[in-house]
Short mmCIF file of C-alpha atoms in Angstrom, two decimals:
data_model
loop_
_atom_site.label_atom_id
_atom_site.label_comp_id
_atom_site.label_asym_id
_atom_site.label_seq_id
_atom_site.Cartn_x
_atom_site.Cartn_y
_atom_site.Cartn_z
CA UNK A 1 29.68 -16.48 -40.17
CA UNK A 2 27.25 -16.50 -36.95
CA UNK A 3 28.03 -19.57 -34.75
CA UNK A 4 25.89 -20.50 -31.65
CA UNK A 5 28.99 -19.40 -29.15
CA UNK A 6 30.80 -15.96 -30.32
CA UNK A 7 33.49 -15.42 -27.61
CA UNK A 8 34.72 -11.61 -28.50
CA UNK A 9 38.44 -11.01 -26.68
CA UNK A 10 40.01 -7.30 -25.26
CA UNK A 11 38.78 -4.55 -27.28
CA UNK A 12 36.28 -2.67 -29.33
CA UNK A 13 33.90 -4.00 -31.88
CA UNK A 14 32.00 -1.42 -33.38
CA UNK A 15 28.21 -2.26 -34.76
CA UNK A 16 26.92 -0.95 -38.17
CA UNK A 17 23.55 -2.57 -37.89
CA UNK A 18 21.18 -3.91 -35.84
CA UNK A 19 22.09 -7.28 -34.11
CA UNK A 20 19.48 -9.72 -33.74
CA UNK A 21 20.28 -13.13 -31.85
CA UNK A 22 19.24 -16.16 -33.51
CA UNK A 23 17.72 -19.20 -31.43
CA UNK A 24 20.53 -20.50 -29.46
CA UNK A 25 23.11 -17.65 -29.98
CA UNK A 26 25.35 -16.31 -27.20
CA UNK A 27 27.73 -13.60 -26.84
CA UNK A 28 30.34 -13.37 -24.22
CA UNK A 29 32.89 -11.12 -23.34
CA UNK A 30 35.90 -10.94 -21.17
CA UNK A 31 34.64 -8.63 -18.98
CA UNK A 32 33.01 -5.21 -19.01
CA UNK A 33 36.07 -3.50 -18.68
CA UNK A 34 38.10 -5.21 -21.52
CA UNK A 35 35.00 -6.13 -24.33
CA UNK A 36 32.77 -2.75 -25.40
CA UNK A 37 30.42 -3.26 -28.45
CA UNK A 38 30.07 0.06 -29.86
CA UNK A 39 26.98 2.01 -31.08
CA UNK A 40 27.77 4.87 -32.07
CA UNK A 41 27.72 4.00 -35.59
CA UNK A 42 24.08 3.25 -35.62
CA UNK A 43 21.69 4.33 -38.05
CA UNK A 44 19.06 2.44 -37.45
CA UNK A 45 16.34 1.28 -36.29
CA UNK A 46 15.01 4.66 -35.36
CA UNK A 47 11.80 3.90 -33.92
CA UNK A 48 11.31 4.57 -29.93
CA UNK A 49 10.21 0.74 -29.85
CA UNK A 50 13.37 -0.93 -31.22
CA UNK A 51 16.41 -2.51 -29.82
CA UNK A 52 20.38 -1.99 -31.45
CA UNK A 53 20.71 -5.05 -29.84
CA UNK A 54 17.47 -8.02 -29.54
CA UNK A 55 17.17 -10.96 -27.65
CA UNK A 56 14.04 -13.18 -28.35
CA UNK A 57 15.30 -16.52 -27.43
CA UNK A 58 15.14 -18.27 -24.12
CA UNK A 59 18.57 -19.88 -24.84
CA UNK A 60 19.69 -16.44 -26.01
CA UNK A 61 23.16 -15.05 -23.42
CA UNK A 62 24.85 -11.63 -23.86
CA UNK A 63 27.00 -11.71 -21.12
CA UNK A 64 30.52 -10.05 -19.52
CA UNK A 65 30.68 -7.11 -21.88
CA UNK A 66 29.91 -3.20 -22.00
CA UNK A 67 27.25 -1.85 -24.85
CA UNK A 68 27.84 1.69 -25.31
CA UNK A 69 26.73 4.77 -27.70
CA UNK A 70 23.67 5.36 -29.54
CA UNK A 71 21.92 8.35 -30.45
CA UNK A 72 18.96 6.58 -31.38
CA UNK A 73 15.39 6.72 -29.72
CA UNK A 74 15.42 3.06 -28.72
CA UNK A 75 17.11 0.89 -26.32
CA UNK A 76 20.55 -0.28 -26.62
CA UNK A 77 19.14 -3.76 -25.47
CA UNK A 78 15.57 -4.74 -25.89
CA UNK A 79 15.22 -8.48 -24.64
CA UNK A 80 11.98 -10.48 -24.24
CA UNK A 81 13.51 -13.86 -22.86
CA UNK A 82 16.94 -14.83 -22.67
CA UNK A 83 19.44 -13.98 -20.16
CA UNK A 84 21.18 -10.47 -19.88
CA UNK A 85 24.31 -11.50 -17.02
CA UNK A 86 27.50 -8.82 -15.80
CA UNK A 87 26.68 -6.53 -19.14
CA UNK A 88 27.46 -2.63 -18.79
CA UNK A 89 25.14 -0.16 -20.74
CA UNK A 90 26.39 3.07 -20.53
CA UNK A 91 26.47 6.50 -22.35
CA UNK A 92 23.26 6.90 -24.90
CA UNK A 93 21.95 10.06 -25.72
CA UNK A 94 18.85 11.04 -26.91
CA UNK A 95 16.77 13.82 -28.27
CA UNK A 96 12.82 14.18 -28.77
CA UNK A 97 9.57 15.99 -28.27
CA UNK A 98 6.26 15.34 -28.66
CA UNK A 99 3.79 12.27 -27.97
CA UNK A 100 5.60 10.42 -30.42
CA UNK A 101 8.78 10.18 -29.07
CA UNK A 102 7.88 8.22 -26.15
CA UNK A 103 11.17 6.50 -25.46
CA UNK A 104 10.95 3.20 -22.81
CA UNK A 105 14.42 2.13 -21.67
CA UNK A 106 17.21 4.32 -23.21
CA UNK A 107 19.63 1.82 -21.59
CA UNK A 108 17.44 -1.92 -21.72
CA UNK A 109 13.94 -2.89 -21.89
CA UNK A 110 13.22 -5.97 -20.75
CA UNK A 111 9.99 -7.54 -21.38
CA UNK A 112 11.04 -11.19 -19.91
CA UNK A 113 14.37 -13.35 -19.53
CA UNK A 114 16.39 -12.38 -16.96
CA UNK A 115 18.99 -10.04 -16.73
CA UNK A 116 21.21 -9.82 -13.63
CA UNK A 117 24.85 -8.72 -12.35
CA UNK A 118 24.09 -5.48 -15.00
CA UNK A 119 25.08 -1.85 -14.38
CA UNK A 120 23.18 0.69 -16.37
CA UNK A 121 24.40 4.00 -15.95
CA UNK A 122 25.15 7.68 -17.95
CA UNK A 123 21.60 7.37 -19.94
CA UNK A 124 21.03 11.42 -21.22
CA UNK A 125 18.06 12.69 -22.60
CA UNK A 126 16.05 15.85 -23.26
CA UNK A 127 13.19 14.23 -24.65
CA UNK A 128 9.44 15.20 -23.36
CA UNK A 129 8.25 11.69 -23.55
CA UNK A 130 10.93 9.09 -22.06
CA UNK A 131 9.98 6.52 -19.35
CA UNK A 132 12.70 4.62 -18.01
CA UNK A 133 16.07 6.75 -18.83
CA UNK A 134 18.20 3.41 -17.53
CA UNK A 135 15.76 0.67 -17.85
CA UNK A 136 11.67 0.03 -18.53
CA UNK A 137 10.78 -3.13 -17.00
CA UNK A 138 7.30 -4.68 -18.78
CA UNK A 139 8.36 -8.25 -17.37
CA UNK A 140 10.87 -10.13 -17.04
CA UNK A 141 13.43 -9.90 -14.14
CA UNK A 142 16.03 -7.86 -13.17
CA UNK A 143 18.39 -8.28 -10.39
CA UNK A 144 21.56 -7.55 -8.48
CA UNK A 145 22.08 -4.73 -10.55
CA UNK A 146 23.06 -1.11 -10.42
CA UNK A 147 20.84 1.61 -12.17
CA UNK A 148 22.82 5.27 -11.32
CA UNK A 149 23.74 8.54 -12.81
CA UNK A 150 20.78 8.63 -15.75
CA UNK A 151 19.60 12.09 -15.90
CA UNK A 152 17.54 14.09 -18.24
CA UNK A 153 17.40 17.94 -18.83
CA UNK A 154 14.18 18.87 -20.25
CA UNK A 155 11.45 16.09 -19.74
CA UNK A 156 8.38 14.87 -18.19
CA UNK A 157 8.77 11.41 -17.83
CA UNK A 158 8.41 8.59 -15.46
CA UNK A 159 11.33 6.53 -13.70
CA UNK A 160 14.80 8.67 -14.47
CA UNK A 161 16.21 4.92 -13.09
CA UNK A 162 13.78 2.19 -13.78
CA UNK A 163 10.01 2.67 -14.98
CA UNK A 164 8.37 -0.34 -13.90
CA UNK A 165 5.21 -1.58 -15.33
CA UNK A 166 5.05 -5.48 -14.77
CA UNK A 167 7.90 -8.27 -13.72
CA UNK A 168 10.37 -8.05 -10.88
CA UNK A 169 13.16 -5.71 -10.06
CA UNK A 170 14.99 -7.29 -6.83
CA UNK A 171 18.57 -6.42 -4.95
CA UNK A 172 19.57 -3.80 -6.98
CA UNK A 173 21.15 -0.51 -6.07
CA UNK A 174 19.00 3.07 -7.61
CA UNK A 175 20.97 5.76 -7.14
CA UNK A 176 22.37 9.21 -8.40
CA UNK A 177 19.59 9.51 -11.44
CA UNK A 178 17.09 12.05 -12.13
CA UNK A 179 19.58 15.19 -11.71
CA UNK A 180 19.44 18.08 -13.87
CA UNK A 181 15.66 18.74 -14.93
CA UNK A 182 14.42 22.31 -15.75
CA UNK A 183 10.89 20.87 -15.42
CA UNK A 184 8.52 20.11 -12.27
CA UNK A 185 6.50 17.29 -14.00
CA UNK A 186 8.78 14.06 -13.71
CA UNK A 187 7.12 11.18 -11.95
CA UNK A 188 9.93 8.89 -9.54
CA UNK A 189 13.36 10.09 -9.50
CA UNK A 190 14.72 6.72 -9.45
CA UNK A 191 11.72 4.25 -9.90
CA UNK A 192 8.27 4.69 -11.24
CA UNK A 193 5.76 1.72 -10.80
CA UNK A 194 2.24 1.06 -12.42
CA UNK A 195 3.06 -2.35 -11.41
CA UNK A 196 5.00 -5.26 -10.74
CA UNK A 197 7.17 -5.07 -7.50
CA UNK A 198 10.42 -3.57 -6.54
CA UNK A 199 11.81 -5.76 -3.27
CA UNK A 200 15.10 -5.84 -1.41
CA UNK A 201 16.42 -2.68 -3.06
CA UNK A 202 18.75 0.65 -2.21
CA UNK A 203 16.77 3.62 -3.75
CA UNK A 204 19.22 6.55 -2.64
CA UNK A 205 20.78 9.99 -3.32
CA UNK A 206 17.92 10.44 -6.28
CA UNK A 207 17.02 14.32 -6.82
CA UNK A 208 14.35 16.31 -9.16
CA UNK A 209 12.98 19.69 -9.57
CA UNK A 210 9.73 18.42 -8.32
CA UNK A 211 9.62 17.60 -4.36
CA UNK A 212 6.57 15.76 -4.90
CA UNK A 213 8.05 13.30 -7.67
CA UNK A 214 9.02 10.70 -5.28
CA UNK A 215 12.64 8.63 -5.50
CA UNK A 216 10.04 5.84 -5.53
CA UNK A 217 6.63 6.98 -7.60
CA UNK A 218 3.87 4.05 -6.84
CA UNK A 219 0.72 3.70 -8.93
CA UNK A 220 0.15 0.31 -8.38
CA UNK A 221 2.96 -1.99 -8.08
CA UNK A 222 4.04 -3.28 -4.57
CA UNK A 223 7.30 -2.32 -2.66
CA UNK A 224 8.68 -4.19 0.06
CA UNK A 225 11.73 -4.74 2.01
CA UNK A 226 13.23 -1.69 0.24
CA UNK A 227 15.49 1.28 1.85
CA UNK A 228 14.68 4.61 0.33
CA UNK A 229 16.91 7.24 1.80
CA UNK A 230 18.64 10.41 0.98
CA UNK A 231 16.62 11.54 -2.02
CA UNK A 232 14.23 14.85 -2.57
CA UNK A 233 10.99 12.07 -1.53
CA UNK A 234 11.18 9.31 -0.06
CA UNK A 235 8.06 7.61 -0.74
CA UNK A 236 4.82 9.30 -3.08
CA UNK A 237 1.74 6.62 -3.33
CA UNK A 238 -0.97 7.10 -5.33
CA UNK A 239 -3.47 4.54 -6.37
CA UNK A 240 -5.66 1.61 -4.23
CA UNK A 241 -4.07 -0.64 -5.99
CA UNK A 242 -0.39 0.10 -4.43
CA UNK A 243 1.59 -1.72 -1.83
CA UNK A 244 4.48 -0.45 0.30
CA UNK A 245 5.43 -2.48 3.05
CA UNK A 246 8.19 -3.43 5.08
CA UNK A 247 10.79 -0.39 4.06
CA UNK A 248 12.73 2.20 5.58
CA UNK A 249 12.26 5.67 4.50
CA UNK A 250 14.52 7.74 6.05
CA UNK A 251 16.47 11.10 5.70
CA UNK A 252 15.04 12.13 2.45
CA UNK A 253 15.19 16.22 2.26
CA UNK A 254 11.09 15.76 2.27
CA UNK A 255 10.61 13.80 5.33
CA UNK A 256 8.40 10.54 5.52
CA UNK A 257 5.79 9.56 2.76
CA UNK A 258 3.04 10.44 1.02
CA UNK A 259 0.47 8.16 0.67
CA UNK A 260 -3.29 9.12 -0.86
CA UNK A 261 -4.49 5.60 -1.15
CA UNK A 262 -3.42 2.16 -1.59
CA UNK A 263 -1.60 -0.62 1.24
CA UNK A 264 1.35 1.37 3.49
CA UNK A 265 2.01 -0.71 6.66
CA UNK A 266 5.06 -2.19 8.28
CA UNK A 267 7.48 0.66 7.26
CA UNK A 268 9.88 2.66 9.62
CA UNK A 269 10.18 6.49 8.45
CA UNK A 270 11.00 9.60 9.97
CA UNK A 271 8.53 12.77 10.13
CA UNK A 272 5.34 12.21 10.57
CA UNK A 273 3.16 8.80 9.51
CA UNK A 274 0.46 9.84 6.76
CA UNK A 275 -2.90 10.10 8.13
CA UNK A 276 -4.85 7.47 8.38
CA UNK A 277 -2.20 5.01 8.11
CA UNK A 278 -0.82 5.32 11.44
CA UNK A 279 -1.29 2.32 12.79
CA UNK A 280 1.19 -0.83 12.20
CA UNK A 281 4.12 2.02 10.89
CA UNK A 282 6.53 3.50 13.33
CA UNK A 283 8.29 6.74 13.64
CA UNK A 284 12.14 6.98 14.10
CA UNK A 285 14.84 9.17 14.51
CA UNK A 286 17.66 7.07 13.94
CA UNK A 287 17.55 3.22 12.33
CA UNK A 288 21.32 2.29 12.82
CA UNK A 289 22.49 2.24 9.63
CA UNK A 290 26.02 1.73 9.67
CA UNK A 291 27.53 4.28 7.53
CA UNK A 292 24.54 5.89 5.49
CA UNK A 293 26.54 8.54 4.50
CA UNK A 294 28.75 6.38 2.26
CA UNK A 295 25.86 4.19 1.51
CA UNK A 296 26.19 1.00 3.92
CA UNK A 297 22.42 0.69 4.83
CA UNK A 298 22.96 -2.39 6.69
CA UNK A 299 21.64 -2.44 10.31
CA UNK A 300 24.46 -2.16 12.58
CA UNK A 301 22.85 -2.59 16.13
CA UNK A 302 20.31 -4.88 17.09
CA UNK A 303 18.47 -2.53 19.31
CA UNK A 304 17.62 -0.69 15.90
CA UNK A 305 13.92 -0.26 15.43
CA UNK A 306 13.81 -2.05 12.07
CA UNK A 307 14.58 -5.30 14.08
CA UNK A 308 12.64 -4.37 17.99
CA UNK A 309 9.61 -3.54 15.52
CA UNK A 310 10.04 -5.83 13.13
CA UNK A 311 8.67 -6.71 9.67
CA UNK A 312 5.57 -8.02 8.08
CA UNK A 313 7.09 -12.11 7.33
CA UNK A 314 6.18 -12.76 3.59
CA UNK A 315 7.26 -16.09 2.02
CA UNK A 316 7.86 -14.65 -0.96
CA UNK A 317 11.11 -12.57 -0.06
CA UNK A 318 12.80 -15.51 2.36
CA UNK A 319 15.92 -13.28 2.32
CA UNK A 320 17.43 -10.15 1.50
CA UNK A 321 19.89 -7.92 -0.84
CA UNK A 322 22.63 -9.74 0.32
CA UNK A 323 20.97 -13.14 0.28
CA UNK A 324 20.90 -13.81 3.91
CA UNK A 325 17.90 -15.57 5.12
CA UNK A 326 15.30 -13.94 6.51
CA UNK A 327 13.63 -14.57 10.01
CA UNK A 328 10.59 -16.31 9.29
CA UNK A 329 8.40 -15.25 12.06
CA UNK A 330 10.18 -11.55 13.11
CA UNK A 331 12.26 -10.39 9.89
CA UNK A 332 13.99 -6.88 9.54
CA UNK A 333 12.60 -4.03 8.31
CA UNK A 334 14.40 -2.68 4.81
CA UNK A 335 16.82 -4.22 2.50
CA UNK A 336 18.94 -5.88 5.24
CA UNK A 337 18.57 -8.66 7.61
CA UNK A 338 19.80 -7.82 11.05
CA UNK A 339 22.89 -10.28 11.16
CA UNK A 340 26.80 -10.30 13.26
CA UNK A 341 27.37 -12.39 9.99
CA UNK A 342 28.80 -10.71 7.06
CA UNK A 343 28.61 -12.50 3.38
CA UNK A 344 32.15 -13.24 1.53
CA UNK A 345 31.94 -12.56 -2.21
CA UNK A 346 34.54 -11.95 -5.05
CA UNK A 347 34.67 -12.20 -8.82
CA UNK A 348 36.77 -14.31 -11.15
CA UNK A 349 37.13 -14.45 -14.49
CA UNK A 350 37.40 -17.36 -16.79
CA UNK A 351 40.00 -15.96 -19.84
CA UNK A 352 39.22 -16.36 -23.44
CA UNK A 353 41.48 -19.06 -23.74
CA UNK A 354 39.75 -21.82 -21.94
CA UNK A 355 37.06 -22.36 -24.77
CA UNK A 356 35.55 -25.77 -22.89
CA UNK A 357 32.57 -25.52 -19.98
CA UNK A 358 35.07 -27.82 -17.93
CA UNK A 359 36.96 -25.30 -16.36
CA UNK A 360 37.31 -25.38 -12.43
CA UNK A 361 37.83 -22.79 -10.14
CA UNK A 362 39.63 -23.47 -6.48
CA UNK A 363 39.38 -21.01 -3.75
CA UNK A 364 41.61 -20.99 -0.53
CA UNK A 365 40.62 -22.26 2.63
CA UNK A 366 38.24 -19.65 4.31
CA UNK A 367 39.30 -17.79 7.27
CA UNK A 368 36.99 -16.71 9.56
CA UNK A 369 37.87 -14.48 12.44
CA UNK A 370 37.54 -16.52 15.86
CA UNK A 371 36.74 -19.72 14.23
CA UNK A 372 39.88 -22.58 14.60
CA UNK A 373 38.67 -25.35 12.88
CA UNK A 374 36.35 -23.89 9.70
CA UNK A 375 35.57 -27.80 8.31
CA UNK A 376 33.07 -27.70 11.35
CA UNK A 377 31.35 -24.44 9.73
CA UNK A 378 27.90 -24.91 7.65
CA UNK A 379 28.52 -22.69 4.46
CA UNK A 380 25.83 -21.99 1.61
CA UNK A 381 27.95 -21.37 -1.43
CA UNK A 382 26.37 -19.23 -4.54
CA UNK A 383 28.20 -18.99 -7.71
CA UNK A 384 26.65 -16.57 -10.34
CA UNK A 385 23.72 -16.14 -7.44
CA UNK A 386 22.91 -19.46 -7.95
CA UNK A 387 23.11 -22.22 -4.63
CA UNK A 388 26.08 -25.10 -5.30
CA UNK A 389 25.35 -27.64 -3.11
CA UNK A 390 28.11 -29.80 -1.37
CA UNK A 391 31.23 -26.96 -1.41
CA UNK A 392 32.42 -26.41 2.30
CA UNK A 393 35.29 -24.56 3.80
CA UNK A 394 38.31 -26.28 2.78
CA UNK A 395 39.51 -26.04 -0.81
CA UNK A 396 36.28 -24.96 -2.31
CA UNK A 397 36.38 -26.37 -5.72
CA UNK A 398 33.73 -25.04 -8.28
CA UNK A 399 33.66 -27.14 -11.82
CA UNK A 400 31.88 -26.41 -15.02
CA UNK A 401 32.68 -23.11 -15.36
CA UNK A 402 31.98 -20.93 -18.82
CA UNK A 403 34.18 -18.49 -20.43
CA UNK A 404 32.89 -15.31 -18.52
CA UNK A 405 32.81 -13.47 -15.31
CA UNK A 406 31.39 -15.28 -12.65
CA UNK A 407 30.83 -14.05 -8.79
CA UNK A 408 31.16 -16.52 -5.28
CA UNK A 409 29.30 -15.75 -2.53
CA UNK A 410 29.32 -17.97 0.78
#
């Protein structure tokens, strides 16, 4: 029988049909590397437009688990509301041709709800018609996520990481995907936008057979505060519609951006600045990263350009991938806030056992290098990327906790 809590303990559970959640249904795990529902025995749905596993609901939670399998043209998880949290989807594989086979989100498609602290990763197909190998976003939000290694071998398709056509995508690392094409038609080898808006994100180490692709294809969607470095192209922008603002594009094998039409101001790039655009973007041959190389893109020097030029301020992105507030009248350019301060965080994970929501969590006392008496230190606390007010230095005690995964930040 289907209860409104399902807690599934250390193992496999393999699924023979379709799962839809009814209103008010969750499903928890005990963490992505101990809980794995298994597709592989799928027969159906078939169509490119289904889900193995649906969440309609806003109360619906599949959380602290790993989906994997399917051979099937849909998504492993198609949600329209609900909310997706520390869920692995890994390993489909899918092949198609033709107009008819046009596959959105091999890994998730998310049409609303929320679905954050998700890695979505190992997505194969050689389909001509898939858009979004790891995830299409058509609403919805996803954040604090990793999208990596989703490649395709014979395809033209848009977004080998993320297609993006409306919602949000925010602090999440793109990287690794779009490897392994035998085709020059693919379109963003990590994200492709038509809209919405990609902000505070790592688009790196993304590769295709065609140098004009773009890690990051725009046509018209808005990017901003992002870091796009390492990849075959930085930056392609097509469309009046499109925004880019704000990022770094840097040491991609194509240097700088292209940009036919649309908004590009505020960014920090090497090669050359596209024509017409020059003014209000700035030319650089070295941003301070701290260790690109083994992808720590946060600023490491205040002389850096991204902070002596400074960004664009925008209320609506008042910090960045690490949650650290942004200045509000001279922010820093990319995903990272210029700051001597770097953010605690760890994971903990409530077992199976403890089936109440009273559970409570208590840290040790913080140490902070150079500080003697930590009570007098001013701490924001985030459990599950969500602000607890009232939690200090000293003993921080966290209550209320669910069966699950959860992540502290301070």
């Amino acid at each position: 029988g289907r209860t409104a809590l399902i807690a599934l303990g250390e193992g496999t559970f393999p699924l023979s049909e379709q799962l839809v959640l009814a209103a008010g249904e969750k499903i928890t795990g005990e963490g992505a590397e101990k809980t794995t529902i298994d597709l592989s025995l799928l027969t159906a749905p078939t169509g490119v437009d289904k889900g193995c596993v649906v969440m309609d609901y806003d109360d619906n939670l599949l959380g602290a688990l790993r989906v994997s399998g399917k051979t099937l043209p849909g998504s492993q998880i198609r949600m329209s509301k609900g909310l997706l949290d520390n869920v692995h989807s890994i390993n489909s594989r899918y092949s198609g041709s033709g107009s008819g086979n046009n596959a959105q989100g091999l890994g998730l498609y998310i049409s609303g709800g929320i679905a954050q602290s998700c890695v979505v990763s190992n997505h194969y197909s050689n389909s001509m018609q898939v858009h979004g190998f790891g995830v299409y976003v058509a609403g919805g939000t996803l954040e604090d996520s990793t999208v990596a290694g989703n490649r395709f071998y014979d395809g033209r398709s848009r977004g080998h990481g993320i297609c993006l056509t409306s919602g949000v995508v925010r602090r999440c690392k793109i990287y690794d995907n779009g490897k392994g094409s035998l085709l020059a038609s693919d379109k963003g080898n990590g994200v492709y936008l038509s809209g919405g808006t990609l902000e505070n994100c790592l688009v790196y180490d993304n590769a295709g057979l065609d140098a004009t692709a773009g890690a990051v294809r725009n046509e018209g969607g808005e990017v901003r505060y992002c870091t796009i470095y390492g990849n075959t192209l930085g930056l392609r922008q097509l469309e009046a519609g499109s925004v880019a603002i704000n990022n770094i594009i840097f040491g991609n094998a194509n240097k700088g951006a292209t940009v036919d039409a649309g908004t590009f101001a505020h960014n920090l790039l090497d090669g050359s600045v596209p024509a017409g655009y020059e003014a209000n973007n700035w030319i650089t041959d070295n941003p301070m990263f701290v260790d690109a190389v083994n992808g720590d893109f946060h600023i490491g020097n205040g002389l850096s350009p991204a902070v002596a030029r400074g960004a664009e301020p925008l209320a609506e992105v008042p910090d960045d991938f690490d949650r650290v507030v942004r200045s509000e009248t001279k922010p820093t350019i990319g995903a990272y806030e210029y700051s001597q301060i770097v953010p605690f965080s760890v994971q903990i994970s409530i077992p199976r056992s403890r089936w109440g929501f009273g559970d409570t969590v208590v840290l040790e006392d913080l140490q902070v290098n150079g500080v003697t008496d930590i009570s007098k230190l001013s701490v924001t606390w985030y459990v599950d990327n969500v602000i607890v007010p009232g939690v200090g230095c000293v003993k921080p005690t966290f209550s209320g906790l669910a069966v699950g995964l959860h992540s502290f930040r301070v």
